[in-house]
Tab-separated table of C-alpha atoms in Angstrom:
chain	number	residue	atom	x	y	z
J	14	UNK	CA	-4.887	-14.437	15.096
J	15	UNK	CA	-6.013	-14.904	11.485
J	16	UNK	CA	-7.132	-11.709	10.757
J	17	UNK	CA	-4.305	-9.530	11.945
J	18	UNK	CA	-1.986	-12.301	10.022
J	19	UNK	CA	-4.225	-11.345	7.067
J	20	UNK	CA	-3.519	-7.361	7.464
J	21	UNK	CA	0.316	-8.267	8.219
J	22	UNK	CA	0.036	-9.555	4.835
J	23	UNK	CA	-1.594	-7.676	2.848
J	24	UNK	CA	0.743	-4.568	4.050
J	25	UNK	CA	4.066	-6.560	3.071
J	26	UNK	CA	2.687	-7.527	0.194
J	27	UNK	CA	1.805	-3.631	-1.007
J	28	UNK	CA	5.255	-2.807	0.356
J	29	UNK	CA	7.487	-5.099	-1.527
J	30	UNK	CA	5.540	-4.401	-4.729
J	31	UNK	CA	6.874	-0.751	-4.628
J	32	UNK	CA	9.963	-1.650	-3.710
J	33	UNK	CA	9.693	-0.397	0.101
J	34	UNK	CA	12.484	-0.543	2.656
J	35	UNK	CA	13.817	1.995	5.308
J	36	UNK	CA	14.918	4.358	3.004
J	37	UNK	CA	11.314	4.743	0.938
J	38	UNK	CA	8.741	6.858	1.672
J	39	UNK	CA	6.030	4.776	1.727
J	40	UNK	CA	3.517	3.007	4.455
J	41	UNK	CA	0.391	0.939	4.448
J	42	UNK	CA	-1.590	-0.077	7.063
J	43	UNK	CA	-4.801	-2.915	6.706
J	44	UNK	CA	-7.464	-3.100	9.623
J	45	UNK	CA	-10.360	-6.271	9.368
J	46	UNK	CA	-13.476	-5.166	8.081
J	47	UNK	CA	-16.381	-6.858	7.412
J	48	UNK	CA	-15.060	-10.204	6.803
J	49	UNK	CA	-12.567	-8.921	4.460
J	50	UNK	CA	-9.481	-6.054	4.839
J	51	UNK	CA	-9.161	-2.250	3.909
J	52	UNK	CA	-5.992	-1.282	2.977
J	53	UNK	CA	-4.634	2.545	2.851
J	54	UNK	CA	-1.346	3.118	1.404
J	55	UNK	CA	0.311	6.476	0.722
J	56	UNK	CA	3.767	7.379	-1.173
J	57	UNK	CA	5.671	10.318	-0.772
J	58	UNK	CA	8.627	11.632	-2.708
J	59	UNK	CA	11.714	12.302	-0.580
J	60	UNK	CA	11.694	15.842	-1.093
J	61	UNK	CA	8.793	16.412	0.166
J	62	UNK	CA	6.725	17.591	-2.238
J	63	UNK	CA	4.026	14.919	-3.512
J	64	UNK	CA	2.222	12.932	-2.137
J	65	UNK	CA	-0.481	9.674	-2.980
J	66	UNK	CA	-2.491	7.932	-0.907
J	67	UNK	CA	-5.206	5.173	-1.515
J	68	UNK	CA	-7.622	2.812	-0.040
J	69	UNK	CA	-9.391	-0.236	-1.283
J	70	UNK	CA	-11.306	-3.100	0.173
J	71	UNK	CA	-10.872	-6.906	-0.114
J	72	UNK	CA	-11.168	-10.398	1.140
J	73	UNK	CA	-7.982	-11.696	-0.702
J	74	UNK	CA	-4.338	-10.045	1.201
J	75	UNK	CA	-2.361	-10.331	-1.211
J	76	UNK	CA	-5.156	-9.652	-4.415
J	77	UNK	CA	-6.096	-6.607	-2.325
J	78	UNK	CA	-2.137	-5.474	-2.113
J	79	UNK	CA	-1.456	-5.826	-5.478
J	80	UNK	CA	-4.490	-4.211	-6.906
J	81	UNK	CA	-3.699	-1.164	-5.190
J	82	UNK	CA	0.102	-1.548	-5.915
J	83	UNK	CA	-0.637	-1.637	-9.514
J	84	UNK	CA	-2.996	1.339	-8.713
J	85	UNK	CA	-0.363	3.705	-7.130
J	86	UNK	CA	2.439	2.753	-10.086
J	87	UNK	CA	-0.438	3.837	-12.655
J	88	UNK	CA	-0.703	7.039	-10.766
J	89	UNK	CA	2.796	7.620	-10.770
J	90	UNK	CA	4.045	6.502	-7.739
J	91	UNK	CA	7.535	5.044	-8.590
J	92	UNK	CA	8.542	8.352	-10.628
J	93	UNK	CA	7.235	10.053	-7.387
J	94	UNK	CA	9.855	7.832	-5.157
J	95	UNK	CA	12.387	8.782	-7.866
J	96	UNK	CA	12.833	5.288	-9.280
């Protein structure tokens, strides 16, 4: 099913551009929309305290990922995982 391959994408993509694994808070999650993809994302820090969380819209998975990848580092998000 092309567009849930397209979502499966686009959330891998976002994940291993942050560095994401078991041990990471983070998550994404992209839903068809339109013809194209919204993705949300949010990173927390492992204490607890802090938190991010975005959204943007696109037709191109892994475009759309990194965009908001390089969205979330600009806001801090890797000092908030404590890398």
């Amino acid at each position: 099913h092309a567009p849930t391959a397209q979502a499966v994408s686009a959330e891998r993509v976002f994940l291993a551009a942050l560095g994401g694994g078991c041990n990471v808070p983070l998550g994404a999650h992209a839903t068809a929309e339109g013809g194209g993809l919204r993705l949300r994302a949010f990173v927390a820090a492992r204490e607890g305290e802090g938190l991010l969380r975005g959204e943007t819209l696109g037709a191109e998975p892994a475009e759309l990922a990194r965009r908001l990848a390089d969205d979330f580092v600009t806001r801090g998000a890797l000092e908030l995982m404590g890398r």
